């Protein structure tokens, strides 16, 4: 209620004539969403909450900030510009940032706390600094030379990192640096995650500390057998020929091995991960007592995943559990080892919904911790003292994300306690013991607000209130902020499809409006979410378009019955659902059915092409950015997971799942867009499509971006590409 009254007061105090939202302003500083925060961490002693924040003069240059729990003050802890005034990063680091979707950012992108809460480890531009929390001005460089993936060991004795494809540790008691591996060069990498692991498996590291600092488990991989893709990265003033080890569908993957090394002696021991080398080493972790290394091994066809425990002393192994599926087994980060009992938590979709289970260390199932006609998104924290585990879920609404508490004894399996209160979207960062958490909340009319809360949801204080008042960057545009409506319609099999819709400014139900339909449509993604949105969609609605989005079958945060139908038939059911949405729109009295356009990026670009090929009679035009056109050109893990085969084993599945078999149906105007240095969806996808369109005499428009990667992430590139999309929509369907 207090927030509502403040908001009303702010609106009454606002100028009578609001400024109009523009593409230039969306890309300018300060960020329209307000002073946002990233990478929230609660210090081990619970006295500090740290986060990354963009600068007022450059929202993409990140500094490290601190909120002090004792005096409730916020201040900048580390100024990235003072540490490194002129940042320059290696090609390897640029590639890693592309994988992590942080290519547009600079400054401090990550950091970690020491176990005693007195120091922070801060990497920037290939160098590594130790920062005293009490005296940040005394930051000292401890390593340099293209340092990657730095960590402070769990007990705080060591700093570790990867440099030049080898694993290195620094003993902080002596300052001595020791290189633990020596064969990292050429195609051999130590302590790293390979390309597809970074891109498709959410694997950001390739090494794992034992909780007692006694050992490090690390991945060693050799990519010699992975074919080399020779790419031309075309820049404004040059063309680089890049030889990239890119495993396209059906190609050999890296050969991965698992080792345990002592940081003190450097003694190496190899873990036998099985005779079959054509597997994925998905994750590795340690039991709470450091006695067991536990790794996850997934078969190449991704229908089986084994969780295997290795005795750290003898290297004897036993399989704790096995997950199987007729389609694919999903990868997650929900493995949690308990300290007060010899047990672990594990999530599984075996019932068709993602639920949480408790096992003992012999692999015996003790109980289900969650159950019912709903599922969890992820484990947030475990508080063994109170016997609770905190999870994120959309239990109460598919388009919302809330935090819930479950009892470890299973007594609340189908009746979790909801911790977060406001409807909308909540991202949580818990302290290690679960005694406090930071809640980042937003909804379509509320930019992200960051509060500190107790585990019952009660308020401790604001970290960033971010009120949309007269001083907020969005204040000038608040009067024109259009509401987002949510609803459902039915797929042809009767399942509910969730949609969102923004109606144009000064909406008149007696008039008919053009539609800007944005689609992504791919698996492991959800677009219809009740949260603060990308302001481009607000902008397009203010330009006179109905902005419509629909999550088709295959999208994430739903039951497996909803996702599995896409298996072996990429594009078929997704297109059917989007067409169902288009048919529903055409029946609305305020929609001009002859002026419905579609735009998508990446998988959404693929969807745009398939939609135009299937329903050009219903879709007036389309924009496809960085589309996959031939799935045999895309990487192994993602493609084989959903197409369910290799190009050799089932060529028909690839023909049906691609674009070219369906291309004759493409009759509507098309704008094709691609970055000319894309190392994810290779530019070859677009050149092959151009050839296919030309051979069919299908006219189209083309926009390419010199030097741009998959996200076309430079500020100038973003401004231009979205301006180009807008212009194409206005040219063909008005607005």
XYZ file of C-alpha atoms in Angstrom:
735
model
C 0.000 0.000 0.000
C 2.802 2.402 0.878
C 4.413 1.849 -2.535
C 1.085 2.509 -4.293
C 0.612 5.802 -2.484
C 4.161 6.880 -3.281
C 3.664 5.967 -6.918
C 0.451 7.995 -7.135
C 2.187 10.969 -5.555
C 5.057 10.680 -8.030
C 2.677 10.570 -10.972
C 0.787 13.619 -9.729
C 4.086 15.457 -9.481
C 5.162 14.409 -12.999
C 5.129 16.940 -15.841
C 1.885 17.185 -17.802
C 3.538 16.160 -21.071
C 5.707 13.046 -20.883
C 8.569 12.524 -23.305
C 8.128 9.808 -25.897
C 10.209 6.666 -25.650
C 12.777 6.406 -28.443
C 15.245 3.760 -29.599
C 18.065 6.212 -28.925
C 16.936 6.584 -25.312
C 16.557 2.834 -24.834
C 20.245 2.433 -25.694
C 21.434 5.522 -23.785
C 22.603 6.041 -20.191
C 21.487 5.795 -17.479
C 19.595 2.534 -17.892
C 15.834 3.069 -18.104
C 15.233 0.253 -15.628
C 17.169 2.168 -12.963
C 20.342 1.260 -11.085
C 20.181 -2.482 -11.575
C 22.291 -5.055 -9.746
C 24.012 -8.221 -10.973
C 25.842 -11.154 -9.378
C 24.458 -10.689 -5.878
C 26.475 -12.368 -3.122
C 25.994 -12.508 0.633
C 29.357 -12.619 2.396
C 30.093 -15.761 4.452
C 29.762 -13.811 7.710
C 26.437 -12.355 6.565
C 27.601 -8.775 7.161
C 27.939 -7.654 3.554
C 25.878 -7.978 0.417
C 27.882 -7.314 -2.722
C 26.804 -6.869 -6.304
C 27.855 -5.524 -9.678
C 26.338 -2.327 -11.064
C 26.780 -0.353 -14.256
C 28.107 3.192 -14.119
C 25.843 6.183 -14.596
C 27.786 7.223 -17.681
C 28.042 3.655 -19.050
C 25.559 1.036 -17.885
C 27.690 -1.712 -19.506
C 30.851 -0.907 -17.487
C 30.428 -2.768 -14.194
C 31.849 -1.868 -10.772
C 31.692 -3.815 -7.497
C 29.351 -2.392 -4.835
C 28.617 -3.261 -1.207
C 25.609 -2.976 1.104
C 26.662 -3.052 4.761
C 24.157 -4.968 6.876
C 25.130 -3.187 10.097
C 24.763 0.462 9.115
C 22.485 -0.147 6.082
C 24.694 1.920 3.750
C 25.543 1.280 0.108
C 28.775 2.334 -1.528
C 31.061 1.417 -4.406
C 33.662 -1.015 -3.165
C 35.862 -1.386 -6.257
C 36.000 1.046 -9.164
C 36.823 -0.978 -12.282
C 38.258 2.103 -13.998
C 40.733 2.657 -11.169
C 41.908 -0.952 -11.355
C 42.208 -1.019 -15.150
C 41.727 2.364 -16.870
C 42.005 0.947 -20.390
C 40.670 -2.575 -20.637
C 41.905 -5.013 -23.269
C 40.836 -8.657 -23.306
C 42.078 -11.698 -25.175
C 40.276 -13.472 -27.993
C 39.729 -16.428 -25.653
C 38.037 -14.186 -23.102
C 35.861 -12.628 -25.804
C 34.754 -16.128 -26.800
C 33.976 -17.038 -23.180
C 31.858 -13.911 -22.839
C 29.939 -14.838 -25.953
C 29.168 -18.219 -24.364
C 28.077 -16.525 -21.123
C 26.012 -13.869 -22.962
C 28.089 -11.072 -21.414
C 29.862 -9.878 -24.566
C 28.422 -6.366 -24.244
C 29.846 -5.885 -20.725
C 33.192 -4.608 -19.490
C 34.810 -3.919 -16.137
C 34.228 -6.419 -13.311
C 32.092 -9.298 -14.545
C 32.598 -11.691 -11.650
C 34.080 -11.970 -8.167
C 34.064 -14.276 -5.127
C 34.355 -14.013 -1.337
C 37.019 -15.623 0.813
C 35.576 -18.089 3.361
C 36.254 -15.714 6.284
C 34.469 -12.836 4.569
C 37.523 -10.559 4.746
C 38.699 -10.600 1.132
C 37.288 -10.694 -2.360
C 38.838 -12.141 -5.479
C 38.256 -9.822 -8.427
C 39.264 -10.678 -12.017
C 39.364 -7.963 -14.636
C 40.819 -7.914 -18.152
C 42.909 -11.050 -17.616
C 44.415 -9.903 -14.308
C 43.484 -11.055 -10.817
C 43.206 -8.906 -7.691
C 42.709 -9.632 -4.005
C 40.680 -6.927 -2.304
C 40.359 -6.442 1.449
C 36.706 -5.767 2.247
C 37.703 -3.290 4.975
C 40.358 -1.562 2.832
C 39.417 -1.887 -0.847
C 41.931 0.771 -1.779
C 44.654 -1.778 -0.978
C 43.708 -4.079 -3.849
C 46.746 -6.073 -4.905
C 47.388 -7.922 -8.141
C 48.125 -11.588 -7.467
C 48.184 -12.948 -11.026
C 48.183 -11.771 -14.612
C 48.416 -13.083 -18.141
C 44.966 -14.035 -19.439
C 43.743 -15.504 -16.154
C 40.413 -17.342 -16.496
C 37.894 -18.862 -14.053
C 39.578 -17.749 -10.780
C 38.414 -19.120 -7.434
C 39.296 -18.905 -3.764
C 39.495 -22.397 -2.312
C 36.755 -23.373 0.182
C 39.071 -23.051 3.211
C 40.785 -19.963 1.828
C 44.350 -21.201 1.588
C 44.614 -21.067 -2.206
C 43.671 -19.031 -5.222
C 43.221 -21.074 -8.381
C 42.724 -20.245 -12.040
C 43.344 -21.408 -15.598
C 46.079 -19.809 -17.636
C 47.114 -20.902 -21.131
C 45.011 -24.077 -20.878
C 46.640 -25.215 -17.618
C 45.445 -25.246 -14.023
C 47.390 -23.038 -11.596
C 47.201 -22.434 -7.837
C 48.718 -19.775 -5.591
C 49.332 -20.666 -1.941
C 48.221 -17.520 -0.116
C 50.272 -18.433 2.973
C 53.532 -18.291 1.001
C 52.584 -16.454 -2.178
C 54.066 -19.297 -4.226
C 52.485 -20.050 -7.600
C 52.320 -23.652 -8.794
C 51.226 -24.917 -12.203
C 49.409 -28.191 -11.554
C 49.173 -29.302 -15.191
C 51.757 -28.901 -17.922
C 50.351 -30.507 -21.068
C 47.769 -27.832 -21.824
C 48.511 -26.548 -25.301
C 47.169 -26.919 -28.821
C 44.078 -29.111 -28.644
C 44.596 -30.149 -24.992
C 42.834 -28.133 -22.279
C 42.945 -28.562 -18.498
C 40.400 -27.208 -16.017
C 38.168 -25.789 -18.745
C 34.744 -26.520 -20.185
C 34.660 -27.247 -23.900
C 32.650 -25.220 -26.425
C 29.395 -27.215 -26.292
C 29.615 -27.523 -22.502
C 29.762 -23.746 -22.196
C 27.190 -23.063 -24.901
C 24.627 -25.788 -24.251
C 25.221 -27.358 -20.825
C 25.548 -24.255 -18.670
C 29.046 -25.420 -17.705
C 31.123 -22.371 -16.794
C 34.007 -24.183 -15.115
C 36.122 -27.265 -15.675
C 37.535 -27.758 -12.161
C 36.105 -28.338 -8.689
C 37.633 -27.864 -5.219
C 37.153 -30.385 -2.423
C 35.495 -28.621 0.560
C 38.564 -29.208 2.771
C 41.083 -27.833 0.210
C 42.727 -31.251 -0.049
C 42.192 -31.811 -3.769
C 40.898 -30.437 -7.045
C 38.952 -32.486 -9.562
C 39.412 -31.191 -13.077
C 38.352 -31.961 -16.613
C 41.018 -32.563 -19.229
C 39.800 -32.599 -22.798
C 41.419 -33.052 -26.173
C 39.596 -31.574 -29.171
C 41.957 -32.995 -31.812
C 39.205 -35.112 -33.361
C 36.701 -32.237 -33.503
C 36.497 -30.941 -37.102
C 37.850 -27.491 -37.821
C 35.311 -25.026 -39.144
C 37.071 -22.372 -41.209
C 35.042 -19.207 -40.674
C 35.450 -15.851 -42.324
C 34.884 -13.114 -39.754
C 34.200 -10.077 -41.892
C 34.922 -6.737 -40.252
C 34.593 -3.236 -41.672
C 38.296 -3.033 -42.532
C 39.497 -6.634 -42.753
C 38.528 -10.268 -43.030
C 39.900 -12.749 -40.516
C 40.000 -16.449 -41.252
C 39.203 -18.243 -37.999
C 39.769 -21.948 -37.565
C 37.325 -23.010 -34.871
C 36.922 -26.502 -33.469
C 33.160 -26.681 -33.957
C 31.427 -30.063 -33.495
C 28.392 -29.915 -35.782
C 25.639 -32.513 -35.409
C 27.038 -35.993 -36.007
C 30.680 -34.897 -35.703
C 33.112 -36.220 -33.096
C 33.093 -34.352 -29.777
C 36.071 -33.733 -27.535
C 37.522 -36.664 -25.621
C 37.080 -35.797 -21.945
C 38.946 -37.211 -18.945
C 38.646 -36.596 -15.215
C 41.584 -36.178 -12.828
C 42.132 -35.482 -9.143
C 45.188 -33.430 -8.209
C 46.656 -32.369 -4.875
C 47.297 -28.598 -4.707
C 50.120 -29.241 -2.240
C 52.094 -32.051 -3.898
C 50.806 -31.808 -7.459
C 50.253 -35.588 -7.535
C 47.778 -36.548 -10.267
C 45.316 -39.449 -10.265
C 43.087 -40.353 -13.177
C 39.432 -41.265 -12.598
C 38.098 -44.018 -14.849
C 34.919 -42.573 -16.408
C 34.191 -45.654 -18.506
C 35.195 -47.403 -21.696
C 32.850 -45.362 -23.874
C 34.699 -42.166 -24.758
C 31.818 -40.706 -26.774
C 30.030 -39.282 -23.732
C 29.452 -35.932 -22.061
C 31.125 -35.188 -18.728
C 28.339 -32.924 -17.531
C 29.226 -31.950 -13.964
C 31.519 -32.850 -11.068
C 31.199 -32.052 -7.365
C 32.350 -33.197 -3.936
C 30.513 -34.640 -0.964
C 30.366 -32.361 2.068
C 33.046 -34.383 3.891
C 35.406 -34.367 0.849
C 35.526 -38.167 0.865
C 33.791 -38.595 -2.463
C 34.059 -36.968 -5.850
C 30.689 -37.223 -7.595
C 30.465 -36.772 -11.350
C 27.670 -36.867 -13.929
C 28.117 -38.809 -17.151
C 25.611 -38.459 -19.997
C 25.400 -40.737 -23.032
C 25.874 -39.207 -26.472
C 22.171 -39.669 -27.270
C 21.338 -37.905 -23.952
C 18.757 -40.517 -22.963
C 20.754 -41.680 -19.945
C 22.580 -39.815 -17.178
C 24.537 -41.548 -14.401
C 25.467 -39.952 -11.080
C 28.647 -41.706 -9.932
C 30.523 -41.456 -6.620
C 34.301 -41.952 -6.520
C 36.079 -42.756 -3.265
C 38.717 -40.024 -3.080
C 41.170 -42.330 -1.301
C 40.874 -45.513 -3.393
C 39.186 -44.272 -6.601
C 36.626 -47.081 -6.214
C 33.320 -46.135 -7.849
C 29.615 -46.807 -7.456
C 26.633 -45.502 -9.366
C 24.329 -43.588 -7.039
C 21.447 -43.239 -9.483
C 20.582 -43.322 -13.154
C 18.100 -41.113 -14.996
C 16.650 -42.320 -18.303
C 14.207 -40.906 -20.819
C 12.682 -41.861 -24.183
C 13.578 -38.357 -25.409
C 16.276 -36.595 -23.378
C 17.425 -36.220 -19.761
C 17.628 -32.578 -18.724
C 20.754 -31.220 -17.053
C 20.464 -29.203 -13.833
C 22.443 -27.719 -10.936
C 20.265 -29.038 -8.100
C 22.719 -31.530 -6.591
C 23.213 -30.538 -2.921
C 25.192 -32.543 -0.356
C 24.011 -32.257 3.243
C 26.504 -31.687 6.030
C 24.544 -33.052 8.979
C 23.559 -36.347 7.399
C 25.116 -38.634 4.831
C 22.695 -37.650 2.099
C 22.121 -35.465 -0.932
C 19.302 -33.678 -2.757
C 18.643 -34.307 -6.425
C 15.973 -33.073 -8.824
C 14.391 -35.244 -11.509
C 11.672 -35.050 -14.161
C 10.960 -38.796 -13.914
C 7.274 -38.199 -13.027
C 6.798 -35.713 -15.866
C 7.291 -32.770 -13.491
C 10.587 -31.575 -12.032
C 10.650 -32.551 -8.356
C 13.189 -32.819 -5.563
C 14.329 -36.056 -3.894
C 16.547 -37.008 -0.939
C 19.013 -39.902 -1.300
C 21.568 -41.411 1.051
C 25.181 -41.694 -0.091
C 24.644 -45.303 -1.130
C 22.116 -44.138 -3.711
C 19.051 -45.263 -1.771
C 16.003 -43.053 -2.265
C 14.892 -41.825 1.148
C 11.920 -39.669 0.178
C 10.415 -37.169 -2.208
C 10.866 -33.646 -0.868
C 8.433 -32.169 -3.414
C 5.572 -33.758 -5.329
C 2.321 -32.997 -7.086
C 0.943 -31.364 -10.197
C 3.625 -28.653 -10.314
C 7.418 -28.526 -10.481
C 10.458 -26.672 -9.215
C 12.730 -24.410 -11.259
C 15.837 -24.759 -9.113
C 17.139 -25.243 -5.580
C 18.026 -21.888 -4.020
C 19.423 -22.847 -0.590
C 19.368 -25.519 2.100
C 18.983 -24.688 5.809
C 19.757 -27.911 7.648
C 19.321 -26.220 11.031
C 15.604 -25.691 10.402
C 15.258 -28.667 8.070
C 14.148 -26.668 5.060
C 15.108 -26.312 1.423
C 14.203 -23.216 -0.581
C 13.210 -23.570 -4.219
C 12.027 -21.372 -7.079
C 8.859 -22.429 -8.865
C 5.879 -21.289 -10.922
C 3.519 -23.363 -8.760
C 0.949 -20.568 -8.386
C 1.172 -19.164 -11.918
C 3.108 -20.357 -14.962
C 4.109 -16.786 -15.870
C 5.370 -15.995 -12.343
C 8.456 -17.038 -10.399
C 8.140 -17.337 -6.614
C 10.303 -18.711 -3.804
C 8.964 -21.535 -1.630
C 10.136 -23.464 1.430
C 9.913 -27.255 1.631
C 10.583 -29.517 4.601
C 13.494 -31.906 4.116
C 11.489 -34.632 5.855
C 8.951 -34.595 3.005
C 6.022 -33.520 5.190
C 5.238 -30.518 2.974
C 6.005 -32.155 -0.381
C 2.767 -31.009 -2.049
C 2.110 -27.970 0.138
C 5.216 -25.774 0.129
C 5.195 -22.469 1.980
C 5.364 -19.496 -0.346
C 8.011 -17.084 0.892
C 7.791 -14.256 -1.635
C 4.511 -12.370 -1.638
C 3.978 -10.036 -4.594
C 2.726 -11.583 -7.832
C 5.340 -11.279 -10.550
C 8.945 -12.387 -10.893
C 11.346 -13.027 -7.988
C 15.035 -13.929 -8.322
C 16.644 -14.877 -5.012
C 20.234 -14.971 -3.751
C 20.489 -16.722 -0.368
C 23.225 -16.597 2.217
C 25.137 -19.831 2.636
C 23.124 -20.857 5.707
C 19.763 -19.745 4.334
C 19.216 -17.221 7.127
C 18.798 -14.243 4.818
C 18.172 -13.736 1.114
C 18.176 -10.939 -1.411
C 14.975 -10.737 -3.429
C 14.988 -9.072 -6.846
C 11.363 -8.452 -7.774
C 9.720 -6.933 -10.823
C 6.487 -6.963 -12.768
C 5.535 -5.253 -16.052
C 4.958 -1.913 -14.296
C 7.692 -2.186 -11.643
C 11.383 -2.077 -12.582
C 13.594 -4.440 -10.567
C 13.459 -3.742 -6.826
C 16.019 -5.404 -4.582
C 15.189 -6.082 -0.949
C 16.844 -8.031 1.853
C 14.552 -10.507 3.558
C 14.429 -13.175 6.223
C 13.580 -16.744 5.232
C 9.941 -16.181 6.202
C 9.762 -13.403 3.605
C 9.710 -10.542 6.107
C 11.586 -7.383 5.181
C 15.009 -6.474 6.564
C 15.539 -3.453 4.322
C 15.995 -2.165 0.819
C 19.197 -2.758 -1.063
C 17.817 -0.915 -4.084
C 14.255 0.366 -3.741
C 14.298 1.681 -7.303
C 10.979 3.465 -6.930
C 9.540 4.729 -10.150
C 9.362 8.285 -8.809
C 10.130 11.679 -10.324
C 13.905 11.130 -10.115
C 13.857 7.703 -11.773
C 15.325 7.460 -15.322
C 11.966 6.137 -16.523
C 9.928 8.934 -14.939
C 9.658 10.894 -18.204
C 8.152 7.866 -19.918
C 6.001 6.467 -17.119
C 2.818 8.149 -18.331
C 3.086 6.206 -21.595
C 3.881 2.829 -20.003
C 1.336 0.422 -21.445
C -0.046 -2.505 -19.429
C 0.737 -6.115 -20.337
C -2.200 -8.509 -20.468
C -1.817 -12.272 -19.925
C -4.023 -15.146 -20.978
C -4.195 -18.656 -22.397
C -5.433 -20.327 -25.543
C -5.413 -23.986 -26.496
C -3.000 -26.009 -28.613
C -4.454 -28.604 -30.969
C -3.915 -31.291 -28.318
C -5.805 -29.240 -25.724
C -2.821 -28.058 -23.701
C -2.791 -24.475 -22.463
C -0.581 -21.995 -24.315
C 0.270 -18.842 -22.378
C 0.432 -15.503 -24.153
C 1.096 -11.866 -23.338
C -0.229 -8.850 -25.184
C 0.483 -5.117 -25.077
C -2.153 -3.011 -26.765
C -1.199 0.261 -28.466
C -1.345 3.691 -26.894
C -4.824 5.260 -26.910
C -6.270 1.859 -27.702
C -9.699 1.989 -29.342
C -11.514 -1.352 -29.479
C -13.465 -0.198 -32.526
C -10.283 0.152 -34.580
C -8.105 -2.538 -36.129
C -4.381 -2.632 -35.383
C -1.340 -4.361 -36.907
C 0.430 -7.029 -34.837
C 4.105 -7.271 -33.893
C 4.467 -10.958 -33.000
C 7.747 -11.808 -31.302
C 8.699 -15.474 -31.139
C 11.621 -17.443 -29.778
C 9.905 -20.789 -29.545
C 12.908 -22.927 -28.677
C 13.293 -25.474 -25.866
C 14.725 -24.413 -22.489
C 13.219 -20.928 -22.883
C 10.154 -19.016 -21.706
C 9.177 -15.629 -23.125
C 5.811 -14.994 -21.461
C 6.859 -13.870 -18.000
C 5.268 -11.369 -15.638
C 8.332 -9.181 -15.157
C 9.869 -5.850 -16.188
C 10.326 -6.151 -19.903
C 12.652 -5.249 -22.729
C 11.584 -1.712 -23.531
C 11.703 -2.363 -27.279
C 8.335 -4.089 -26.946
C 6.894 -1.075 -25.133
C 8.302 1.089 -27.886
C 6.677 -0.971 -30.629
C 3.324 -0.853 -28.857
C 3.667 2.917 -28.583
C 4.289 2.959 -32.351
C 0.800 1.558 -32.866
C 1.372 -2.224 -32.886
C -0.259 -4.881 -30.782
C 2.764 -6.687 -29.299
C 2.013 -10.386 -28.913
C 4.068 -13.265 -27.551
C 3.129 -16.906 -27.044
C 5.053 -19.789 -25.488
C 4.563 -22.779 -27.758
C 5.044 -26.421 -26.888
C 8.665 -27.227 -26.156
C 9.260 -24.070 -24.122
C 10.534 -24.316 -20.554
C 8.996 -24.265 -17.053
C 6.290 -26.702 -18.125
C 5.668 -30.433 -17.740
C 7.458 -32.966 -19.957
C 4.199 -33.766 -21.783
C 4.371 -30.175 -23.031
C 8.045 -30.190 -24.014
C 8.612 -33.695 -25.384
C 6.339 -33.376 -28.426
C 9.057 -31.483 -30.335
C 11.384 -34.514 -30.239
C 12.515 -35.485 -33.778
C 10.239 -32.832 -35.317
C 11.745 -29.414 -34.632
C 9.517 -26.636 -35.912
C 6.354 -28.700 -36.490
C 4.452 -28.318 -33.215
C 6.032 -24.960 -32.421
C 4.711 -23.552 -35.715
C 1.292 -25.131 -35.145
C 1.031 -23.357 -31.798
C 2.149 -19.991 -33.114
C -0.365 -20.324 -35.965
C -3.037 -21.124 -33.370
C -2.079 -17.827 -31.715
C -2.289 -16.035 -35.069
C -5.728 -17.556 -35.738
C -6.863 -16.409 -32.288
C -5.575 -12.903 -32.986
C -7.369 -12.803 -36.333
C -10.673 -13.385 -34.543
C -10.225 -10.393 -32.263
C -12.282 -7.410 -33.386
C -9.382 -4.998 -32.817
C -6.823 -6.942 -34.920
C -6.200 -6.353 -38.607
C -5.686 -9.953 -39.703
C -3.994 -8.815 -42.916
C -1.291 -6.960 -40.975
C 0.306 -9.561 -38.715
C 4.112 -9.625 -38.803
C 6.583 -11.886 -37.000
C 10.105 -11.315 -35.669
C 12.523 -13.779 -34.086
C 16.231 -14.129 -33.230
C 18.331 -17.316 -33.225
C 15.803 -20.149 -32.703
C 13.248 -17.387 -33.169
C 14.829 -16.625 -36.553
C 14.379 -20.291 -37.471
C 10.773 -20.025 -36.272
C 10.177 -16.924 -38.403
C 11.337 -18.761 -41.523
C 9.245 -21.831 -40.729
C 6.185 -19.687 -39.958
C 6.454 -17.763 -43.217
C 6.920 -21.057 -45.076
C 3.861 -22.598 -43.423
C 1.496 -19.627 -43.205
C 2.405 -16.804 -45.568
C -1.340 -16.546 -46.213
C -1.768 -15.472 -42.580
C 1.500 -13.612 -41.943
C 2.177 -10.400 -43.841
C 5.962 -10.229 -43.287
C 8.793 -11.480 -41.123
C 12.236 -10.606 -39.744
C 14.675 -13.460 -39.054
C 17.855 -12.551 -37.152
C 20.753 -15.053 -36.923
C 18.539 -18.034 -37.812
C 19.478 -21.682 -37.806
C 18.486 -22.857 -41.269
C 20.029 -26.340 -41.417
C 20.344 -28.230 -38.126
C 23.244 -30.261 -39.487
C 25.232 -26.998 -39.239
C 24.507 -26.550 -35.515
C 26.377 -28.101 -32.591
C 26.149 -31.678 -31.370
C 24.685 -31.446 -27.870
C 21.798 -29.117 -28.616
C 20.850 -30.501 -32.016
C 21.082 -34.207 -31.255
C 19.154 -33.686 -28.013
C 16.046 -32.489 -29.840
C 16.352 -33.892 -33.359
C 17.139 -37.176 -31.633
C 19.627 -38.427 -34.183
C 22.621 -37.520 -36.322
C 22.389 -36.448 -39.965
C 23.682 -39.874 -41.005
C 21.456 -41.962 -38.716
C 18.221 -40.146 -39.605
C 18.611 -37.715 -42.526
C 14.828 -37.435 -42.829
C 14.572 -35.967 -39.329
C 17.054 -33.268 -40.331
C 15.237 -32.548 -43.578
C 11.906 -32.185 -41.794
C 13.381 -30.143 -38.935
C 15.234 -27.684 -41.149
C 14.068 -24.809 -43.315
C 14.801 -25.881 -46.889
C 12.201 -28.658 -47.244
C 9.487 -26.104 -46.461
C 10.921 -23.042 -48.191
C 8.668 -23.072 -51.271
C 5.804 -21.845 -49.100
C 7.605 -18.622 -48.193
C 5.700 -15.885 -50.031
C 5.648 -12.933 -47.613
C 8.322 -10.207 -47.460
C 11.366 -11.299 -45.458
C 14.196 -9.372 -43.843
C 17.198 -11.588 -43.124
C 19.757 -10.308 -40.585
C 23.034 -11.841 -39.393
C 26.300 -10.852 -37.714
C 29.248 -11.559 -40.012
C 31.442 -12.991 -37.237
C 28.832 -15.199 -35.534
C 30.559 -18.181 -33.902
C 27.373 -19.695 -32.466
C 24.875 -19.841 -35.323
C 27.494 -19.737 -38.042
C 27.031 -17.247 -40.870
C 26.981 -20.282 -43.179
C 23.346 -20.766 -42.114
C 22.467 -17.486 -43.791
C 24.661 -17.905 -46.874
C 23.096 -21.312 -47.472
C 19.631 -19.750 -47.056
C 20.496 -16.940 -49.477
C 21.460 -19.540 -52.050
C 18.228 -21.449 -51.452
C 16.107 -18.324 -51.795
C 17.888 -17.222 -54.968
C 17.496 -20.656 -56.559
C 13.757 -20.487 -55.828
C 13.560 -16.883 -57.072
C 12.198 -15.771 -53.689
C 12.794 -12.065 -53.117
C 14.050 -10.907 -49.715
C 15.872 -8.099 -47.938
C 19.278 -8.613 -46.279
C 21.142 -6.779 -43.510
C 24.551 -7.990 -42.310
C 26.725 -6.554 -39.537
C 30.519 -6.518 -39.978
C 32.370 -7.960 -36.983
C 29.168 -8.752 -35.087
C 28.741 -11.975 -33.154
C 25.482 -13.785 -32.453
C 23.998 -11.076 -30.240
C 25.059 -8.073 -32.402
C 25.838 -6.732 -28.953
C 27.563 -3.385 -29.491
C 25.484 -0.383 -28.540
C 25.584 0.972 -32.099
C 24.694 -2.467 -33.454
C 21.744 -2.816 -31.096
C 20.435 0.628 -31.979
C 20.741 -0.070 -35.688
C 19.307 -3.585 -35.757
C 16.200 -2.676 -33.774
C 15.728 0.453 -35.872
C 15.966 -1.722 -38.986
C 13.387 -4.148 -37.598
C 11.033 -1.283 -36.791
C 11.429 0.227 -40.268
C 10.686 -3.101 -41.973
C 7.501 -3.574 -39.936
C 6.336 -0.046 -40.655
C 7.105 -0.384 -44.356
C 5.013 -3.517 -44.765
C 2.222 -3.340 -42.164
C 2.197 0.267 -40.976
C 1.907 1.200 -37.309
